[in-house]
Short mmCIF file of C-alpha atoms in Angstrom, two decimals:
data_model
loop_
_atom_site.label_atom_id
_atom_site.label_comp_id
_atom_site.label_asym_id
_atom_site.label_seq_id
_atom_site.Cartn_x
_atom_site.Cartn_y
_atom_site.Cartn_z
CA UNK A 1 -2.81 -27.59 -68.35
CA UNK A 2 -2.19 -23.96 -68.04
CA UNK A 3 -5.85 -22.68 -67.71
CA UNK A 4 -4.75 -18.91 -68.20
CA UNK A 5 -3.41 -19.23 -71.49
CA UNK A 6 -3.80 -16.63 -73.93
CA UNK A 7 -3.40 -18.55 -76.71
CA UNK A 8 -6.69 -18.99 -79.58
CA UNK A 9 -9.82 -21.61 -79.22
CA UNK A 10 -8.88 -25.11 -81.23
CA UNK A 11 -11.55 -25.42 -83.10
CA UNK A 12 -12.02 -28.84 -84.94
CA UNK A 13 -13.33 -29.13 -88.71
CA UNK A 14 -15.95 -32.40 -88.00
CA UNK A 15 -17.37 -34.06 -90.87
CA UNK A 16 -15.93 -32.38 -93.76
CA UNK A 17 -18.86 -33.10 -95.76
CA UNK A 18 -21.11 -31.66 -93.54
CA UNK A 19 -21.91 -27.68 -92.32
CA UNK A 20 -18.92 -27.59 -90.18
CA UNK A 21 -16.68 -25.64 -92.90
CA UNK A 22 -19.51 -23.68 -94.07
CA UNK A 23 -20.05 -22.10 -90.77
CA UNK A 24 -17.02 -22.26 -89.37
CA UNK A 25 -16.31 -19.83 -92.96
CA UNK A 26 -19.46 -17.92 -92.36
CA UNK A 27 -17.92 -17.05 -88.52
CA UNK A 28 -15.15 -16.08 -89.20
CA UNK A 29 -16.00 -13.60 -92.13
CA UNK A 30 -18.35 -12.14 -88.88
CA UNK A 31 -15.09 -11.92 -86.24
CA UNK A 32 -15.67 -8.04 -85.92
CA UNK A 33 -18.94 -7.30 -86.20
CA UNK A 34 -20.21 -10.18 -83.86
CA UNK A 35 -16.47 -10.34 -81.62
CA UNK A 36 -15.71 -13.48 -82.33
CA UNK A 37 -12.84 -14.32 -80.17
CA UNK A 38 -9.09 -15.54 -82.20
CA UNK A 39 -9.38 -19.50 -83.32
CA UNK A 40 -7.86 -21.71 -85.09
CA UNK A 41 -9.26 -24.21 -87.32
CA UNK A 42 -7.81 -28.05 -87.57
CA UNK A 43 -8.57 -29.90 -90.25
CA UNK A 44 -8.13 -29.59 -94.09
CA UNK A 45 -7.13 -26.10 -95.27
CA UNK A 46 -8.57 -26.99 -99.10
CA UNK A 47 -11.81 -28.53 -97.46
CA UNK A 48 -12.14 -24.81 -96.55
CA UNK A 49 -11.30 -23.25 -99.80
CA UNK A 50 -13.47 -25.41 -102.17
CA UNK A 51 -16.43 -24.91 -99.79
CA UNK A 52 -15.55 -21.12 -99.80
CA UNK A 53 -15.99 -21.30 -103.61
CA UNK A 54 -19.24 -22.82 -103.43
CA UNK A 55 -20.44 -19.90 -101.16
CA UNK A 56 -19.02 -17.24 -102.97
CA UNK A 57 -16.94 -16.25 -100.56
CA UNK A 58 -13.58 -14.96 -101.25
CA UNK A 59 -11.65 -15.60 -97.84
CA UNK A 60 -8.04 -15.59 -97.21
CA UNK A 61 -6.80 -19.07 -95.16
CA UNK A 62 -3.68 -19.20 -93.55
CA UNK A 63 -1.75 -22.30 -92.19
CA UNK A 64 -0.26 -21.97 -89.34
CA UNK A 65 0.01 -22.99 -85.67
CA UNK A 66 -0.81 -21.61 -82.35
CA UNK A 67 1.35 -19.70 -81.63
CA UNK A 68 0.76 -17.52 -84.96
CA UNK A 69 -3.49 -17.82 -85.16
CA UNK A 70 -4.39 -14.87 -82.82
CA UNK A 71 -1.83 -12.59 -85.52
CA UNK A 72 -3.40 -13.81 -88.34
CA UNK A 73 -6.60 -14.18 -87.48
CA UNK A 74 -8.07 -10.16 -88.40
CA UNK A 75 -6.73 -10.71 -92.42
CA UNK A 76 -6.83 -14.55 -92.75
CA UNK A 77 -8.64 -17.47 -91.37
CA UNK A 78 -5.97 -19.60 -89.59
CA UNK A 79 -5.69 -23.07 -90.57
CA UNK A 80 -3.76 -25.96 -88.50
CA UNK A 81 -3.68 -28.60 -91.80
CA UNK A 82 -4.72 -32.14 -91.53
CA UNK A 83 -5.31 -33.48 -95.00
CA UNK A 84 -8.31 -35.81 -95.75
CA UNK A 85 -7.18 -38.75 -97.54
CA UNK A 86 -10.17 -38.80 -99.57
CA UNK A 87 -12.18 -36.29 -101.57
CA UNK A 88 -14.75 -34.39 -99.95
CA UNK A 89 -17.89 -33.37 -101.35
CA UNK A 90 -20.21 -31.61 -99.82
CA UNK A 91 -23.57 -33.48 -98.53
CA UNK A 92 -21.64 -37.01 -98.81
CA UNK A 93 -19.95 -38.02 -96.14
CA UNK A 94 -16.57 -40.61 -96.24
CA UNK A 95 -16.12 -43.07 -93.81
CA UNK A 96 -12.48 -43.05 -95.66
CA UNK A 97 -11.82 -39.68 -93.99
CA UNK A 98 -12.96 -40.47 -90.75
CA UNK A 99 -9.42 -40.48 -89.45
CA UNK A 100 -9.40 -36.82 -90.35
CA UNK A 101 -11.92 -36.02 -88.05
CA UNK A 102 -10.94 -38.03 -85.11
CA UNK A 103 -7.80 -36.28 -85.80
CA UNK A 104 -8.42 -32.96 -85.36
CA UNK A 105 -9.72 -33.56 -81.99
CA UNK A 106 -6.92 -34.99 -80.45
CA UNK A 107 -4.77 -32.25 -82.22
CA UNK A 108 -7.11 -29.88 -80.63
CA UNK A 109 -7.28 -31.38 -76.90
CA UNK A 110 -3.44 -31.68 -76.76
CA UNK A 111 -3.02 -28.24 -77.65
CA UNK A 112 -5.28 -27.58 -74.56
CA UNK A 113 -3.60 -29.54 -72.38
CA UNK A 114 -0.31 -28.50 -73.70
CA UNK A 115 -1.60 -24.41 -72.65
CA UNK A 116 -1.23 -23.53 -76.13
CA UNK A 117 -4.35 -23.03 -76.46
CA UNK A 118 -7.10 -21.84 -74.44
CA UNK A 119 -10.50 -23.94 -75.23
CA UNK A 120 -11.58 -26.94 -77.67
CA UNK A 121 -14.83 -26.02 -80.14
CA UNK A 122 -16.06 -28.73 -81.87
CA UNK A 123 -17.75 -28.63 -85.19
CA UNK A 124 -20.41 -31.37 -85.68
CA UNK A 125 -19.27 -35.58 -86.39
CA UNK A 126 -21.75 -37.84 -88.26
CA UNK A 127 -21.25 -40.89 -85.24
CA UNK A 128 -22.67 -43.89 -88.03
CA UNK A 129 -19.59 -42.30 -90.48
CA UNK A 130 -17.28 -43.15 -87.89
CA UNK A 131 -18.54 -45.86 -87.17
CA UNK A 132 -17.84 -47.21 -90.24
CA UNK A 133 -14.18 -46.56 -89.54
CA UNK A 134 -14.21 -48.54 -86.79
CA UNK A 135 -14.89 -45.61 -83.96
CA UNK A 136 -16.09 -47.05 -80.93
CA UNK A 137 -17.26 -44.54 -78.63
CA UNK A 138 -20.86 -43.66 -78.59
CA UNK A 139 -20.03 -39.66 -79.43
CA UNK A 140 -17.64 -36.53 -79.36
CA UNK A 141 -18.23 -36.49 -75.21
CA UNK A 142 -17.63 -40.29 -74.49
CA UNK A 143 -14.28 -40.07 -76.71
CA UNK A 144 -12.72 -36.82 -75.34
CA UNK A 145 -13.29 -37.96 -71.64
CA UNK A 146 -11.26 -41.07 -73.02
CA UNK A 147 -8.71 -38.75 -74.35
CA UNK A 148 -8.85 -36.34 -70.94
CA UNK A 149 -7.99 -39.89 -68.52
CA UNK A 150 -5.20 -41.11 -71.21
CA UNK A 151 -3.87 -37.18 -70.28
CA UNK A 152 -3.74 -37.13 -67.16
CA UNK A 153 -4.15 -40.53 -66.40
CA UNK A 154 -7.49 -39.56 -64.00
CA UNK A 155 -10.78 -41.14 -64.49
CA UNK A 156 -13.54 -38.85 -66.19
CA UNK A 157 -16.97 -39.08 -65.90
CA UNK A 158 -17.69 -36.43 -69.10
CA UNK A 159 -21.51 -34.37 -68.18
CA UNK A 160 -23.11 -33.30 -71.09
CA UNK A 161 -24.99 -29.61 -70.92
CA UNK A 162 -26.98 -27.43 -73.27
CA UNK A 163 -26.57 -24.31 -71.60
CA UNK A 164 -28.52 -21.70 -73.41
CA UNK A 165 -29.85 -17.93 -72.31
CA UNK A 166 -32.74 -19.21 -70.98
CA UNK A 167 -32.36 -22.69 -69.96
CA UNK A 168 -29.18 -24.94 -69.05
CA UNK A 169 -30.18 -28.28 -69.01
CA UNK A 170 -27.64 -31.63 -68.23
CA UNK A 171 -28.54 -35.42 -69.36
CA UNK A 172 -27.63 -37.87 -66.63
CA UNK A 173 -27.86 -40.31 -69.50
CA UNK A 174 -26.92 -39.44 -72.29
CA UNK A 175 -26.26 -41.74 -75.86
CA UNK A 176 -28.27 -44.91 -75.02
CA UNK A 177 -31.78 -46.53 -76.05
CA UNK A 178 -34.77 -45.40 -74.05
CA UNK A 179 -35.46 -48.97 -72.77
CA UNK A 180 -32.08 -48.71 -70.86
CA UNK A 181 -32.30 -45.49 -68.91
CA UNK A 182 -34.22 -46.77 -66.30
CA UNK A 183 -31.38 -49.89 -65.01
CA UNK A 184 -28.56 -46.56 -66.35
CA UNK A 185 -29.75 -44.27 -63.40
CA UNK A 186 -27.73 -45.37 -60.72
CA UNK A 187 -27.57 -43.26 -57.42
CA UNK A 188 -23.92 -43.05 -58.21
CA UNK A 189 -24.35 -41.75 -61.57
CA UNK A 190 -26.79 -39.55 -60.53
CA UNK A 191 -24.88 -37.81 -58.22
CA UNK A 192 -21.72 -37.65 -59.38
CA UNK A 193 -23.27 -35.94 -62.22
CA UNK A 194 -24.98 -33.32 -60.14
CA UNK A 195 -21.79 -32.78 -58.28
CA UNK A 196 -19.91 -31.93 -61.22
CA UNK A 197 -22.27 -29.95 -62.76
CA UNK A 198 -22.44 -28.10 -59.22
CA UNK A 199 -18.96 -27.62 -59.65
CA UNK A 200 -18.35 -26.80 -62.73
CA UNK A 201 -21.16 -24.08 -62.30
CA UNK A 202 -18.83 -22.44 -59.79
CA UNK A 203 -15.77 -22.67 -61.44
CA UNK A 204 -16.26 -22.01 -64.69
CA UNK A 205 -19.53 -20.09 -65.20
CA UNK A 206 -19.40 -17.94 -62.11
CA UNK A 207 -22.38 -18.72 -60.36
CA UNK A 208 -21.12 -18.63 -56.62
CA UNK A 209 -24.16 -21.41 -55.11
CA UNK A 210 -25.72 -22.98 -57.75
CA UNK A 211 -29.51 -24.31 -57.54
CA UNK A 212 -29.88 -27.40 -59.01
CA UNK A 213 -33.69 -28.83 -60.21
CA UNK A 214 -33.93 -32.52 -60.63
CA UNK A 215 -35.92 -33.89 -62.77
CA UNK A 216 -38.12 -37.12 -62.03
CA UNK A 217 -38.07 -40.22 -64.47
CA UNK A 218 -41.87 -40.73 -64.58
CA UNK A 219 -44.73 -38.75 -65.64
CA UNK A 220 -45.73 -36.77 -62.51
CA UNK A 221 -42.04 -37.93 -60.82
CA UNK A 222 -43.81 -41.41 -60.33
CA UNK A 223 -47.34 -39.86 -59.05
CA UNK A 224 -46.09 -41.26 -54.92
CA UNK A 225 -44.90 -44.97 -56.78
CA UNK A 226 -48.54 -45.20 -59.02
CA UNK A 227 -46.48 -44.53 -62.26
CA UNK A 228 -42.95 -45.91 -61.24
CA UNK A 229 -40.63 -46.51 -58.47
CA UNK A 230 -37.18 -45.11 -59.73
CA UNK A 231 -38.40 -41.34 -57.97
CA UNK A 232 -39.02 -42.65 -54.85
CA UNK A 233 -36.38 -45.25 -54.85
CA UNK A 234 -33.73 -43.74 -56.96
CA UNK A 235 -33.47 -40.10 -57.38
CA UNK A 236 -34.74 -39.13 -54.09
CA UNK A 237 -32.26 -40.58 -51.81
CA UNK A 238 -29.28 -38.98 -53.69
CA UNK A 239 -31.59 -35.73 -53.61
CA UNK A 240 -31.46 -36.18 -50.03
CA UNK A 241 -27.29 -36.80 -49.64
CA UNK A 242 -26.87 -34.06 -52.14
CA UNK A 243 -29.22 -31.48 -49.55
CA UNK A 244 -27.25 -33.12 -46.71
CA UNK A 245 -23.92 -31.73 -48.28
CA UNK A 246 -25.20 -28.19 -48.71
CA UNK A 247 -26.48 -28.06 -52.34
CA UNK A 248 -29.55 -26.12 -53.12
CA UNK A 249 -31.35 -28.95 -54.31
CA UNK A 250 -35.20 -29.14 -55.71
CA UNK A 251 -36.59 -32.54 -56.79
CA UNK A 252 -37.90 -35.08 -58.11
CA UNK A 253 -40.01 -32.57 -60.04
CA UNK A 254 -42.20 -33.70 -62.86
CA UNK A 255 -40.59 -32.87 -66.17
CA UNK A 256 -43.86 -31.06 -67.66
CA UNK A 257 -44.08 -28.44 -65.10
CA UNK A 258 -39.88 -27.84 -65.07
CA UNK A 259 -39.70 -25.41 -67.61
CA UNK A 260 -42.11 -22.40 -67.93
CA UNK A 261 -40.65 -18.94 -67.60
CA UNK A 262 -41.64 -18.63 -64.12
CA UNK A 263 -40.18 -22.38 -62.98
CA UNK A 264 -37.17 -21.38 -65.02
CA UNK A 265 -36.31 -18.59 -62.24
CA UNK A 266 -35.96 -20.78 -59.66
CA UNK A 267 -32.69 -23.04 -60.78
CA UNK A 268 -29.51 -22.37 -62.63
CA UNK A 269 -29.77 -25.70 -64.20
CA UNK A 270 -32.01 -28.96 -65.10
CA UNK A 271 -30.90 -31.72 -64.12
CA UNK A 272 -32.96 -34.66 -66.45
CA UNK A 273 -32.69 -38.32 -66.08
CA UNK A 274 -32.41 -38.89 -70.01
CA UNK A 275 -31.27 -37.35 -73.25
CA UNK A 276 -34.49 -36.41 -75.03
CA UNK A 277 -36.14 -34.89 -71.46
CA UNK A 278 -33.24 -32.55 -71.37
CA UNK A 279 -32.76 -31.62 -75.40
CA UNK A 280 -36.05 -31.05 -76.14
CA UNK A 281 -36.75 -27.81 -74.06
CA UNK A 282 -33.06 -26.78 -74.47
CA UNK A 283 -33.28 -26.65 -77.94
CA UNK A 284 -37.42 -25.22 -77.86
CA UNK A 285 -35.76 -22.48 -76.15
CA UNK A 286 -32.63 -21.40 -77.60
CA UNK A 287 -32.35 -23.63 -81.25
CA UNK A 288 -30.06 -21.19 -82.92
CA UNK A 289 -27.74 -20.00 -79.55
CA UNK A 290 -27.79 -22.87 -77.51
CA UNK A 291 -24.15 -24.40 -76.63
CA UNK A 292 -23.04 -28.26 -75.66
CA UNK A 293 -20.61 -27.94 -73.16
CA UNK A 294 -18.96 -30.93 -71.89
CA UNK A 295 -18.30 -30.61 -68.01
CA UNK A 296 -15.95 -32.53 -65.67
CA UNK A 297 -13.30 -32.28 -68.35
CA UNK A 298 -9.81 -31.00 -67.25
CA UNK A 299 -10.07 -28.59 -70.29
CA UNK A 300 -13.39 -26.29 -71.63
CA UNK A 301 -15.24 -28.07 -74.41
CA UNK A 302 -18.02 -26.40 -76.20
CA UNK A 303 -20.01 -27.05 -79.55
CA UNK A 304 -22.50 -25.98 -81.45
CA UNK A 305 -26.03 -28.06 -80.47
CA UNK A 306 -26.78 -29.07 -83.89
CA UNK A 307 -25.54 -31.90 -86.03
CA UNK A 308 -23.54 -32.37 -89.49
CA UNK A 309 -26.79 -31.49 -91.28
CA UNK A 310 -25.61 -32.82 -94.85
CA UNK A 311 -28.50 -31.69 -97.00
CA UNK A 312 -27.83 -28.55 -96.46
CA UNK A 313 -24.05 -28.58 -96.58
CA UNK A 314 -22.47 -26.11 -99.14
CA UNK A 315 -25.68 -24.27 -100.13
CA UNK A 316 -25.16 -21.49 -98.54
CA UNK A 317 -28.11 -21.66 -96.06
CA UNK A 318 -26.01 -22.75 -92.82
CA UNK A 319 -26.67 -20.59 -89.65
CA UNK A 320 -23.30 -20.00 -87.83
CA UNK A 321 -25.24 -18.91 -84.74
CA UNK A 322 -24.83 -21.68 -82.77
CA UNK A 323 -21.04 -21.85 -83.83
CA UNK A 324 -20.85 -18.10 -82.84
CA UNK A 325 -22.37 -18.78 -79.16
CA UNK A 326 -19.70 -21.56 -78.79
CA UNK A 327 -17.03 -20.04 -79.15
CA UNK A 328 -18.13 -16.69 -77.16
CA UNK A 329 -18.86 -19.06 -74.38
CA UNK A 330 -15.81 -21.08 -74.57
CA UNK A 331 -14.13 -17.20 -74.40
CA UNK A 332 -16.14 -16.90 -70.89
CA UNK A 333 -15.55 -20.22 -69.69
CA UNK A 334 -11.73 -19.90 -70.18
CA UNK A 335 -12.06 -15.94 -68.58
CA UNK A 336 -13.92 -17.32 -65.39
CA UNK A 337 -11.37 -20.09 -65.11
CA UNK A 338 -8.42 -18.24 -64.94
CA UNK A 339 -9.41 -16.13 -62.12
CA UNK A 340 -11.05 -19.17 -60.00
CA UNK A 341 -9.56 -20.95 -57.53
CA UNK A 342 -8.27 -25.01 -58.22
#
């Protein structure tokens, strides 16, 4: 992949029934007063211009392709089409048109890792919709790690972060049941995850030695093995090899006391043992500007941190904020990248 590309951000339409046209609209109409960088949006071009009527917007679309997005993006929204084989309506999603939004994100990770263009922004999926269809990944970060290794024929362990302005916080599990974190957390896992987090802190968000805070599983990190064994036995060891190979390394901390203003100061990321332990203050903190960013990709992956959100889709009450951070950051990501060392 050609990391310093100039070309826009792919961003990908997601459920066309949900908010991702109505903000993706409602960011665009903002490119110069908030400097939203150049993208270009895959998916269905008319999705976009019925849902534009339903806001009251009068936007001009364009179709076109890389190559031609950044020039048209100031007067027209550019559009890569992929048609949806079924009607959309707003607030009712189609399992039927499912293949539209798988689509658009492999459309949108080959042009990355073609160098045509510079980042992948993903609007919101509805994962049971897919299901339907016969998707069998357990979300958006599961299926583009699949699509990185088929690439560049590499295994990828995909790290999922909310990275926020006051908190950036990574899942070591991410998309299972609660009852099966504890046999999920592996050593392995556990620090392979904080290695590429590490690294990807360096690389693509500038921060030259990263301080990583480890979470504990248990209440008080296991209270010395009174309220569980996994600190002691699990996540301690690996915070030991990771110390051992020069990361700045605090843990097992208890989860409670991790993330008060004053705790906050002391890392540059969480690093929580399950999904909910590191969503929850992520989103408390930053609801409307936090970002998902999917580390140890070959290529920069960011999203907005909320989901389809159906009931509200075409109503005109959609907050593009999120959207907005995304793609900034995705801008920054790709600028740190090209000027760090492989």
């Amino acid at each position: 992949m050609n990391e310093t590309s100039g070309g826009p951000i792919a961003l990908t339409m997601g459920d066309p029934a949900g908010i991702g046209p109505d903000i993706s609209l409602c960011t665009w109409a903002l490119r110069r007063s908030q400097e939203i960088p150049p993208f270009l949006f895959i998916g269905d071009p008319s999705v976009l211009f019925e849902r534009a009527k339903a806001l009251g917007e009068t936007i001009q679309i364009r179709e076109t392709d890389c190559a031609g997005a950044a020039a048209a993006f100031s007067d027209a929204l550019p559009v890569l089409p992929i048609r949806c084989p079924a009607a959309v309506v707003a607030g009712q999603p189609n399992s039927e048109n499912a293949v539209t939004v798988t689509g658009a994100i492999d459309t949108a990770v080959r042009l990355v890792m073609n160098g045509e263009a510079t980042a992948v922004t993903t609007n919101p999926i509805a994962k049971a919709v897919l299901y339907e269809a016969g998707f069998r990944f357990p979300g958006h970060t599961e299926y583009l790690a699949d699509l990185a290794e088929k690439a560049t024929g590499a295994p990828t362990l995909p790290v999922m972060m909310l990275a926020g302005p006051k908190l950036r916080t990574v899942p070591v599990t991410i998309h299972i049941p609660l009852k099966e974190v504890p046999a999920a957390l592996t050593p392995d896992l556990i620090y392979k995850t904080s290695v590429i987090t590490a690294g990807d802190l360096k690389r693509r968000f500038g921060v030259a030695a990263p301080r990583l805070a480890i979470a504990g599983l248990n209440p008080h990190a296991g209270e010395g093995g009174a309220l569980g064994l996994e600190d002691d036995a699990i996540i301690r060891p690996v915070i030991d090899r990771l110390r051992a190979e020069g990361l700045d390394v605090a843990g097992p901390l208890p989860a409670d006391t991790m993330f008060h203003d004053r705790a906050r100061e002391t890392f540059d990321v969480a690093i929580c043992m399950y999904h909910d332990q590191a969503l929850i203050p992520a989103k408390a903190l930053g609801f409307d500007d936090s970002v998902n960013v999917t580390l140890g990709l070959p290529f920069i992956r960011t999203s907005p941190d909320h989901g389809t959100a159906f009931g509200i889709a075409g109503k005109g009450i959609a907050r593009p904020d999120s959207l907005v951070a995304a793609l900034r950051l995705a801008a920054e990501l790709a600028a740190n990248t090209a000027g760090a060392p492989r």
